[in-house]
mmCIF file of C-alpha atoms in Angstrom:
data_model
loop_
_atom_site.group_PDB
_atom_site.id
_atom_site.type_symbol
_atom_site.label_atom_id
_atom_site.label_comp_id
_atom_site.label_asym_id
_atom_site.label_seq_id
_atom_site.Cartn_x
_atom_site.Cartn_y
_atom_site.Cartn_z
ATOM 1 C CA MET A 1 -62.888 3.942 -26.414
ATOM 2 C CA LYS A 2 -59.382 2.580 -26.771
ATOM 3 C CA HIS A 3 -57.527 5.063 -24.346
ATOM 4 C CA GLU A 4 -60.360 5.712 -21.876
ATOM 5 C CA ARG A 5 -58.664 3.651 -18.927
ATOM 6 C CA ILE A 6 -55.476 5.525 -19.174
ATOM 7 C CA LYS A 7 -57.193 8.972 -19.621
ATOM 8 C CA GLN A 8 -59.028 8.102 -16.279
ATOM 9 C CA LEU A 9 -55.786 7.473 -14.718
ATOM 10 C CA LEU A 10 -53.973 10.449 -15.944
ATOM 11 C CA ALA A 11 -56.484 13.061 -16.280
ATOM 12 C CA ASN A 12 -55.031 16.232 -17.878
ATOM 13 C CA ASP A 13 -51.637 14.642 -18.151
ATOM 14 C CA PHE A 14 -52.893 12.433 -21.089
ATOM 15 C CA THR A 15 -52.831 15.422 -23.486
ATOM 16 C CA ALA A 16 -48.985 15.428 -22.919
ATOM 17 C CA LEU A 17 -48.781 11.822 -24.029
ATOM 18 C CA GLN A 18 -50.946 12.506 -27.058
ATOM 19 C CA ASN A 19 -48.425 15.454 -27.800
ATOM 20 C CA ALA A 20 -45.061 14.010 -27.020
ATOM 21 C CA LYS A 21 -42.669 12.976 -29.832
ATOM 22 C CA VAL A 22 -40.649 9.762 -29.121
ATOM 23 C CA LEU A 23 -37.552 8.256 -30.833
ATOM 24 C CA LEU A 24 -37.187 4.380 -30.104
ATOM 25 C CA LEU A 25 -34.023 3.001 -31.068
ATOM 26 C CA GLY A 26 -34.157 -0.693 -31.461
ATOM 27 C CA VAL A 27 -37.459 -2.718 -31.832
ATOM 28 C CA GLY A 28 -36.395 -6.142 -30.475
ATOM 29 C CA GLY A 29 -37.107 -7.880 -27.466
ATOM 30 C CA VAL A 30 -37.033 -4.822 -25.365
ATOM 31 C CA GLY A 31 -37.882 -2.218 -27.774
ATOM 32 C CA GLY A 32 -41.003 -3.963 -29.468
ATOM 33 C CA HIS A 33 -42.854 -4.274 -26.190
ATOM 34 C CA CYS A 34 -41.948 -0.729 -25.221
ATOM 35 C CA LEU A 35 -43.607 0.418 -28.715
ATOM 36 C CA ASP A 36 -46.633 -1.638 -27.804
ATOM 37 C CA CYS A 37 -46.849 -0.247 -24.334
ATOM 38 C CA LEU A 38 -46.429 3.464 -25.605
ATOM 39 C CA TYR A 39 -48.991 3.025 -28.259
ATOM 40 C CA ARG A 40 -51.680 1.490 -26.144
ATOM 41 C CA SER A 41 -51.165 4.249 -23.647
ATOM 42 C CA GLY A 42 -51.637 7.131 -26.181
ATOM 43 C CA VAL A 43 -48.129 8.089 -27.200
ATOM 44 C CA THR A 44 -48.618 7.693 -31.047
ATOM 45 C CA ASN A 45 -46.088 10.214 -32.344
ATOM 46 C CA ILE A 46 -43.051 7.757 -32.318
ATOM 47 C CA THR A 47 -40.167 7.174 -34.861
ATOM 48 C CA ILE A 48 -38.645 3.667 -34.824
ATOM 49 C CA VAL A 49 -35.209 2.987 -36.052
ATOM 50 C CA ASP A 50 -34.197 -0.687 -36.864
ATOM 51 C CA TYR A 51 -32.405 -2.778 -39.665
ATOM 52 C CA ASP A 52 -33.179 -6.299 -38.549
ATOM 53 C CA VAL A 53 -35.872 -8.916 -39.833
ATOM 54 C CA TYR A 54 -37.964 -11.289 -38.001
ATOM 55 C CA ASP A 55 -36.780 -14.894 -37.950
ATOM 56 C CA LYS A 56 -37.955 -18.075 -36.001
ATOM 57 C CA SER A 57 -35.339 -17.233 -33.176
ATOM 58 C CA ASN A 58 -37.248 -13.911 -32.616
ATOM 59 C CA GLN A 59 -40.469 -15.656 -31.677
ATOM 60 C CA ASN A 60 -39.680 -16.294 -27.996
ATOM 61 C CA ARG A 61 -39.459 -12.918 -27.071
ATOM 62 C CA GLN A 62 -40.291 -10.244 -29.799
ATOM 63 C CA ILE A 63 -43.885 -9.108 -30.293
ATOM 64 C CA HIS A 64 -45.567 -9.998 -33.338
ATOM 65 C CA SER A 65 -42.666 -11.849 -34.849
ATOM 66 C CA GLU A 66 -44.590 -14.968 -35.516
ATOM 67 C CA LEU A 67 -46.763 -13.199 -37.985
ATOM 68 C CA HIS A 68 -43.786 -11.759 -40.038
ATOM 69 C CA ASP A 69 -41.070 -14.272 -40.388
ATOM 70 C CA GLY A 70 -38.532 -12.916 -42.881
ATOM 71 C CA GLU A 71 -39.988 -9.380 -42.685
ATOM 72 C CA LEU A 72 -38.090 -6.228 -42.138
ATOM 73 C CA LYS A 73 -39.165 -5.465 -38.176
ATOM 74 C CA THR A 74 -39.978 -1.595 -39.096
ATOM 75 C CA LYS A 75 -42.251 -2.379 -42.072
ATOM 76 C CA ALA A 76 -43.904 -5.040 -40.242
ATOM 77 C CA LEU A 77 -44.645 -2.968 -36.989
ATOM 78 C CA LYS A 78 -46.039 -0.086 -39.040
ATOM 79 C CA GLU A 79 -48.647 -2.608 -39.956
ATOM 80 C CA HIS A 80 -49.577 -2.840 -36.295
ATOM 81 C CA TYR A 81 -49.173 0.822 -35.223
ATOM 82 C CA PRO A 82 -49.910 2.824 -38.425
ATOM 83 C CA ASP A 83 -49.209 6.156 -36.802
ATOM 84 C CA ILE A 84 -45.645 5.726 -36.355
ATOM 85 C CA GLU A 85 -42.843 6.779 -38.352
ATOM 86 C CA ILE A 86 -40.143 4.258 -39.579
ATOM 87 C CA ILE A 87 -36.596 4.598 -40.104
ATOM 88 C CA THR A 88 -35.009 1.268 -41.604
ATOM 89 C CA LEU A 89 -31.263 1.241 -40.690
ATOM 90 C CA LYS A 90 -28.614 0.177 -38.393
ATOM 91 C CA VAL A 91 -27.978 2.508 -35.495
ATOM 92 C CA GLU A 92 -24.263 3.062 -35.520
ATOM 93 C CA GLU A 93 -22.027 5.805 -33.921
ATOM 94 C CA SER A 94 -21.513 7.491 -37.367
ATOM 95 C CA TRP A 95 -25.257 7.823 -37.765
ATOM 96 C CA VAL A 96 -25.898 9.168 -34.331
ATOM 97 C CA LYS A 97 -23.097 11.824 -34.823
ATOM 98 C CA GLU A 98 -25.123 13.073 -38.032
ATOM 99 C CA PHE A 99 -28.756 12.622 -36.861
ATOM 100 C CA ASP A 100 -30.917 15.346 -35.404
ATOM 101 C CA PHE A 101 -32.434 14.516 -32.285
ATOM 102 C CA SER A 102 -33.712 18.004 -31.347
ATOM 103 C CA PRO A 103 -37.272 17.382 -32.520
ATOM 104 C CA TYR A 104 -37.912 14.699 -29.795
ATOM 105 C CA ASP A 105 -38.815 14.829 -26.308
ATOM 106 C CA VAL A 106 -37.846 11.407 -25.452
ATOM 107 C CA VAL A 107 -35.129 9.224 -26.743
ATOM 108 C CA LEU A 108 -35.188 5.534 -25.821
ATOM 109 C CA ASP A 109 -32.174 3.435 -26.589
ATOM 110 C CA ALA A 110 -32.867 -0.319 -26.700
ATOM 111 C CA ILE A 111 -30.062 -1.211 -29.089
ATOM 112 C CA ASP A 112 -26.988 -3.461 -28.268
ATOM 113 C CA ASN A 113 -24.190 -1.507 -30.291
ATOM 114 C CA THR A 114 -21.706 -0.205 -27.477
ATOM 115 C CA ARG A 115 -19.940 2.633 -29.357
ATOM 116 C CA ALA A 116 -23.711 3.744 -30.560
ATOM 117 C CA LYS A 117 -24.983 3.545 -27.200
ATOM 118 C CA LEU A 118 -21.873 5.789 -25.883
ATOM 119 C CA ALA A 119 -22.662 8.404 -28.848
ATOM 120 C CA ILE A 120 -26.421 8.419 -27.911
ATOM 121 C CA ALA A 121 -25.642 8.977 -24.177
ATOM 122 C CA GLN A 122 -23.298 11.945 -25.025
ATOM 123 C CA ALA A 123 -25.638 13.411 -27.713
ATOM 124 C CA THR A 124 -28.832 13.127 -25.852
ATOM 125 C CA TYR A 125 -28.566 12.555 -21.980
ATOM 126 C CA LYS A 126 -30.941 15.090 -21.044
ATOM 127 C CA LYS A 127 -33.655 13.068 -22.612
ATOM 128 C CA LEU A 128 -32.452 9.629 -22.973
ATOM 129 C CA ILE A 129 -33.585 6.437 -21.209
ATOM 130 C CA SER A 130 -31.078 3.464 -22.062
ATOM 131 C CA SER A 131 -31.462 -0.052 -21.648
ATOM 132 C CA PHE A 132 -28.821 -2.283 -20.783
ATOM 133 C CA GLY A 133 -28.517 -6.294 -20.916
ATOM 134 C CA SER A 134 -31.580 -8.271 -20.832
ATOM 135 C CA ALA A 135 -30.548 -11.561 -22.231
ATOM 136 C CA LYS A 136 -29.364 -14.624 -20.153
ATOM 137 C CA ARG A 137 -31.497 -13.469 -17.139
ATOM 138 C CA LEU A 138 -34.680 -15.259 -15.658
ATOM 139 C CA ASP A 139 -35.917 -13.051 -12.820
ATOM 140 C CA PRO A 140 -37.720 -9.722 -13.790
ATOM 141 C CA THR A 141 -37.992 -8.823 -10.107
ATOM 142 C CA LYS A 142 -34.146 -8.102 -10.144
ATOM 143 C CA ILE A 143 -34.658 -5.154 -12.713
ATOM 144 C CA GLN A 144 -33.776 -1.575 -11.532
ATOM 145 C CA VAL A 145 -33.922 1.893 -12.725
ATOM 146 C CA ALA A 146 -31.183 4.541 -11.762
ATOM 147 C CA ASP A 147 -28.865 7.086 -13.308
ATOM 148 C CA ILE A 148 -26.027 5.741 -14.993
ATOM 149 C CA TRP A 149 -23.712 6.011 -12.223
ATOM 150 C CA LYS A 150 -25.767 4.239 -9.757
ATOM 151 C CA SER A 151 -26.219 1.229 -12.049
ATOM 152 C CA ALA A 152 -24.332 -2.019 -10.944
ATOM 153 C CA GLY A 153 -24.352 -5.768 -11.581
ATOM 154 C CA ASP A 154 -24.260 -5.408 -15.316
ATOM 155 C CA PRO A 155 -21.255 -6.137 -17.550
ATOM 156 C CA LEU A 156 -22.549 -3.571 -20.513
ATOM 157 C CA GLY A 157 -23.234 -0.971 -17.816
ATOM 158 C CA LYS A 158 -19.874 -1.338 -16.412
ATOM 159 C CA LYS A 159 -18.173 -1.075 -19.942
ATOM 160 C CA ILE A 160 -20.447 2.014 -20.591
ATOM 161 C CA ARG A 161 -19.646 3.826 -17.303
ATOM 162 C CA ASN A 162 -15.582 3.093 -17.759
ATOM 163 C CA GLU A 163 -15.722 4.446 -21.179
ATOM 164 C CA LEU A 164 -17.767 7.546 -20.293
ATOM 165 C CA THR A 165 -15.413 7.998 -17.391
ATOM 166 C CA ARG A 166 -12.468 7.868 -19.808
ATOM 167 C CA ARG A 167 -14.318 10.314 -22.034
ATOM 168 C CA ARG A 168 -14.623 12.717 -19.031
ATOM 169 C CA PHE A 169 -18.572 12.535 -19.449
ATOM 170 C CA LYS A 170 -19.949 13.332 -15.926
ATOM 171 C CA SER A 171 -23.675 13.971 -16.738
ATOM 172 C CA LYS A 172 -26.467 11.647 -15.574
ATOM 173 C CA TYR A 173 -29.142 9.855 -17.457
ATOM 174 C CA THR A 174 -31.634 7.120 -16.711
ATOM 175 C CA VAL A 175 -30.837 3.521 -17.391
ATOM 176 C CA ILE A 176 -32.708 0.203 -17.041
ATOM 177 C CA PHE A 177 -30.468 -2.509 -15.859
ATOM 178 C CA SER A 178 -30.662 -5.909 -13.978
ATOM 179 C CA SER A 179 -28.849 -6.790 -11.131
ATOM 180 C CA GLU A 180 -29.274 -10.560 -11.465
ATOM 181 C CA GLU A 181 -26.044 -12.633 -12.550
ATOM 182 C CA ALA A 182 -26.280 -13.634 -16.122
ATOM 183 C CA VAL A 183 -26.710 -17.394 -16.897
ATOM 184 C CA LYS A 184 -23.341 -18.653 -18.138
ATOM 185 C CA ILE A 185 -23.959 -19.758 -21.367
ATOM 186 C CA ASP A 186 -22.171 -18.969 -24.916
ATOM 187 C CA THR A 187 -25.323 -18.033 -26.929
ATOM 188 C CA LYS A 188 -27.746 -15.211 -26.310
ATOM 189 C CA GLY A 189 -30.527 -16.997 -24.553
ATOM 190 C CA SER A 190 -33.470 -15.018 -23.649
ATOM 191 C CA PHE A 191 -36.635 -15.257 -21.679
ATOM 192 C CA ILE A 192 -39.547 -12.866 -22.422
ATOM 193 C CA GLY A 193 -40.596 -12.420 -18.868
ATOM 194 C CA VAL A 194 -37.255 -10.316 -18.669
ATOM 195 C CA THR A 195 -37.053 -8.665 -22.050
ATOM 196 C CA ALA A 196 -40.713 -7.471 -22.214
ATOM 197 C CA SER A 197 -40.283 -6.392 -18.410
ATOM 198 C CA PHE A 198 -37.505 -4.131 -19.489
ATOM 199 C CA GLY A 199 -39.405 -2.741 -22.453
ATOM 200 C CA LEU A 200 -42.497 -2.201 -20.209
ATOM 201 C CA ILE A 201 -40.386 -0.271 -17.560
ATOM 202 C CA MET A 202 -38.827 1.638 -20.444
ATOM 203 C CA CYS A 203 -42.451 2.792 -21.507
ATOM 204 C CA ALA A 204 -43.293 3.452 -17.921
ATOM 205 C CA GLU A 205 -40.024 5.900 -17.468
ATOM 206 C CA ALA A 206 -40.883 7.436 -20.681
ATOM 207 C CA ILE A 207 -44.392 8.461 -19.657
ATOM 208 C CA LYS A 208 -42.984 9.576 -16.312
ATOM 209 C CA LYS A 209 -40.510 11.755 -18.108
ATOM 210 C CA ILE A 210 -43.304 12.987 -20.550
ATOM 211 C CA ARG A 211 -45.350 14.242 -17.723
ATOM 212 C CA LYS A 212 -42.700 15.926 -15.866
ATOM 213 C CA ASN A 213 -41.760 17.802 -18.800
ATOM 214 C CA LYS A 214 -45.150 18.777 -19.951
#
């Protein structure tokens, strides 16, 4: 049976995974691997939100991308993970403010849009796990998990913290970040060893939160 090994590890907690409802925002280099990890672990009640298509530039880091060149990520991933629900649109601040997050047990933020990430944090911090920058890095051992106010070494994280402070937001939520200094290049170069590790850690943190809240 496909979930037998994880059942052996989690015992009665496996039922919590099967019953959990997860919202995954962004299914690129981080989110795609997070989705795969969740699904293989028995979390199948997942809604993914993304607007982008696969192309050849994705193939170094995005799961299944080599099979779906030119296709929408959401629709392509539905073929591999048939139990998921898909929403095909760009996650922007205006959408976040209108969307109903209440049905979900965990919200996973794997997008790049700063204003949307801020809106997500303010709307869902109690059940949020957010990913910071994974591009331009080569060492997955530098990835860390902490609450937003204890994160450091990441320019995106600093920008988020400063803006949350300006907005007088003082609550905590979980973030995944790297303390490795980014490679100084003008493009968004990336290494799957880091981006996938972000996604796998996000999956592990989601499972931890589901088990804690069962």
